[in-house]
C-alpha atoms as a PDB file:
ATOM      1  CA  UNK A   1    -126.969-185.331  20.000  1.00  0.00           C
ATOM      2  CA  UNK A   2    -128.088-188.262  17.921  1.00  0.00           C
ATOM      3  CA  UNK A   3    -129.260-187.618  14.381  1.00  0.00           C
ATOM      4  CA  UNK A   4    -133.003-187.722  13.975  1.00  0.00           C
ATOM      5  CA  UNK A   5    -133.953-190.575  11.694  1.00  0.00           C
ATOM      6  CA  UNK A   6    -137.293-189.998  10.027  1.00  0.00           C
ATOM      7  CA  UNK A   7    -137.111-192.978   7.701  1.00  0.00           C
ATOM      8  CA  UNK A   8    -139.314-195.940   8.466  1.00  0.00           C
ATOM      9  CA  UNK A   9    -137.135-198.857   9.509  1.00  0.00           C
ATOM     10  CA  UNK A  10    -139.854-201.313  10.406  1.00  0.00           C
ATOM     11  CA  UNK A  11    -142.390-202.673   7.987  1.00  0.00           C
ATOM     12  CA  UNK A  12    -146.045-202.583   8.931  1.00  0.00           C
ATOM     13  CA  UNK A  13    -148.834-204.408   7.169  1.00  0.00           C
ATOM     14  CA  UNK A  14    -152.518-204.699   7.977  1.00  0.00           C
ATOM     15  CA  UNK A  15    -155.734-205.672   6.269  1.00  0.00           C
ATOM     16  CA  UNK A  16    -159.256-204.466   6.967  1.00  0.00           C
ATOM     17  CA  UNK A  17    -162.489-203.852   5.104  1.00  0.00           C
ATOM     18  CA  UNK A  18    -160.849-200.705   3.759  1.00  0.00           C
ATOM     19  CA  UNK A  19    -158.024-202.548   2.057  1.00  0.00           C
ATOM     20  CA  UNK A  20    -154.474-203.710   2.653  1.00  0.00           C
ATOM     21  CA  UNK A  21    -152.380-200.962   4.124  1.00  0.00           C
ATOM     22  CA  UNK A  22    -148.611-201.105   4.254  1.00  0.00           C
ATOM     23  CA  UNK A  23    -145.620-199.035   5.254  1.00  0.00           C
ATOM     24  CA  UNK A  24    -142.157-200.284   4.382  1.00  0.00           C
ATOM     25  CA  UNK A  25    -138.618-198.891   4.618  1.00  0.00           C
ATOM     26  CA  UNK A  26    -137.786-199.484   0.945  1.00  0.00           C
ATOM     27  CA  UNK A  27    -138.898-197.850  -2.268  1.00  0.00           C
ATOM     28  CA  UNK A  28    -139.427-201.098  -4.164  1.00  0.00           C
ATOM     29  CA  UNK A  29    -140.936-204.339  -2.949  1.00  0.00           C
ATOM     30  CA  UNK A  30    -143.509-206.896  -4.036  1.00  0.00           C
ATOM     31  CA  UNK A  31    -146.726-207.369  -2.122  1.00  0.00           C
ATOM     32  CA  UNK A  32    -148.362-210.737  -2.685  1.00  0.00           C
ATOM     33  CA  UNK A  33    -151.606-212.232  -1.465  1.00  0.00           C
ATOM     34  CA  UNK A  34    -151.709-216.015  -1.118  1.00  0.00           C
ATOM     35  CA  UNK A  35    -154.585-218.375  -0.428  1.00  0.00           C
ATOM     36  CA  UNK A  36    -154.299-220.900   2.419  1.00  0.00           C
ATOM     37  CA  UNK A  37    -152.673-223.409   0.049  1.00  0.00           C
ATOM     38  CA  UNK A  38    -149.888-220.989  -0.805  1.00  0.00           C
ATOM     39  CA  UNK A  39    -151.106-220.114  -4.290  1.00  0.00           C
ATOM     40  CA  UNK A  40    -150.468-216.514  -5.327  1.00  0.00           C
ATOM     41  CA  UNK A  41    -153.774-214.693  -5.834  1.00  0.00           C
ATOM     42  CA  UNK A  42    -152.222-211.414  -6.872  1.00  0.00           C
ATOM     43  CA  UNK A  43    -148.920-209.571  -6.810  1.00  0.00           C
ATOM     44  CA  UNK A  44    -148.227-205.881  -6.953  1.00  0.00           C
ATOM     45  CA  UNK A  45    -145.097-203.747  -6.966  1.00  0.00           C
ATOM     46  CA  UNK A  46    -145.240-201.394  -3.990  1.00  0.00           C
ATOM     47  CA  UNK A  47    -143.044-198.828  -2.327  1.00  0.00           C
ATOM     48  CA  UNK A  48    -142.883-196.822   0.887  1.00  0.00           C
ATOM     49  CA  UNK A  49    -146.546-196.719   1.847  1.00  0.00           C
ATOM     50  CA  UNK A  50    -150.049-197.029   0.520  1.00  0.00           C
ATOM     51  CA  UNK A  51    -153.344-198.859   0.576  1.00  0.00           C
ATOM     52  CA  UNK A  52    -154.454-201.519  -1.885  1.00  0.00           C
ATOM     53  CA  UNK A  53    -158.203-201.381  -2.261  1.00  0.00           C
ATOM     54  CA  UNK A  54    -159.514-202.664  -5.590  1.00  0.00           C
ATOM     55  CA  UNK A  55    -157.642-205.976  -5.660  1.00  0.00           C
ATOM     56  CA  UNK A  56    -158.608-206.696  -2.039  1.00  0.00           C
ATOM     57  CA  UNK A  57    -162.249-205.805  -2.695  1.00  0.00           C
ATOM     58  CA  UNK A  58    -162.275-208.180  -5.655  1.00  0.00           C
ATOM     59  CA  UNK A  59    -161.305-211.217  -3.564  1.00  0.00           C
ATOM     60  CA  UNK A  60    -163.956-213.550  -2.251  1.00  0.00           C
ATOM     61  CA  UNK A  61    -164.428-214.004   1.487  1.00  0.00           C
ATOM     62  CA  UNK A  62    -161.937-216.317   3.150  1.00  0.00           C
ATOM     63  CA  UNK A  63    -158.512-216.608   4.726  1.00  0.00           C
ATOM     64  CA  UNK A  64    -155.437-215.176   3.046  1.00  0.00           C
ATOM     65  CA  UNK A  65    -151.767-214.652   3.744  1.00  0.00           C
ATOM     66  CA  UNK A  66    -150.349-211.278   2.762  1.00  0.00           C
ATOM     67  CA  UNK A  67    -146.623-210.767   2.437  1.00  0.00           C
ATOM     68  CA  UNK A  68    -144.258-208.036   1.321  1.00  0.00           C
ATOM     69  CA  UNK A  69    -140.912-209.156  -0.025  1.00  0.00           C
ATOM     70  CA  UNK A  70    -137.803-207.244  -1.030  1.00  0.00           C
ATOM     71  CA  UNK A  71    -134.486-208.792  -2.073  1.00  0.00           C
ATOM     72  CA  UNK A  72    -135.885-212.269  -1.493  1.00  0.00           C
ATOM     73  CA  UNK A  73    -136.742-211.603   2.157  1.00  0.00           C
ATOM     74  CA  UNK A  74    -140.126-211.047   3.748  1.00  0.00           C
ATOM     75  CA  UNK A  75    -140.341-207.593   5.312  1.00  0.00           C
ATOM     76  CA  UNK A  76    -143.763-208.385   6.717  1.00  0.00           C
ATOM     77  CA  UNK A  77    -146.233-211.244   6.574  1.00  0.00           C
ATOM     78  CA  UNK A  78    -149.702-211.495   8.077  1.00  0.00           C
ATOM     79  CA  UNK A  79    -152.736-213.699   7.834  1.00  0.00           C
ATOM     80  CA  UNK A  80    -156.024-211.974   7.159  1.00  0.00           C
ATOM     81  CA  UNK A  81    -159.644-213.024   7.054  1.00  0.00           C
ATOM     82  CA  UNK A  82    -161.776-211.300   4.506  1.00  0.00           C
ATOM     83  CA  UNK A  83    -165.468-211.141   5.300  1.00  0.00           C
END
């Protein structure tokens, strides 16, 4: 039969009141939050999976773009509205 692959191959990224949650197939990547003008609000080294709470809580309400990049490519990118 086929080998069972348990590794995550797709990146997932979401934002809610509870924080920014991510799951990525690499052990090292950079998560960045941008404002609508493309300015970087904060950057954080991330790996595999987790939730970013404090930095997200600290942002004021508004629209943001959240991206995770590894090796110069975006693994995932979403737009999020913070209330």
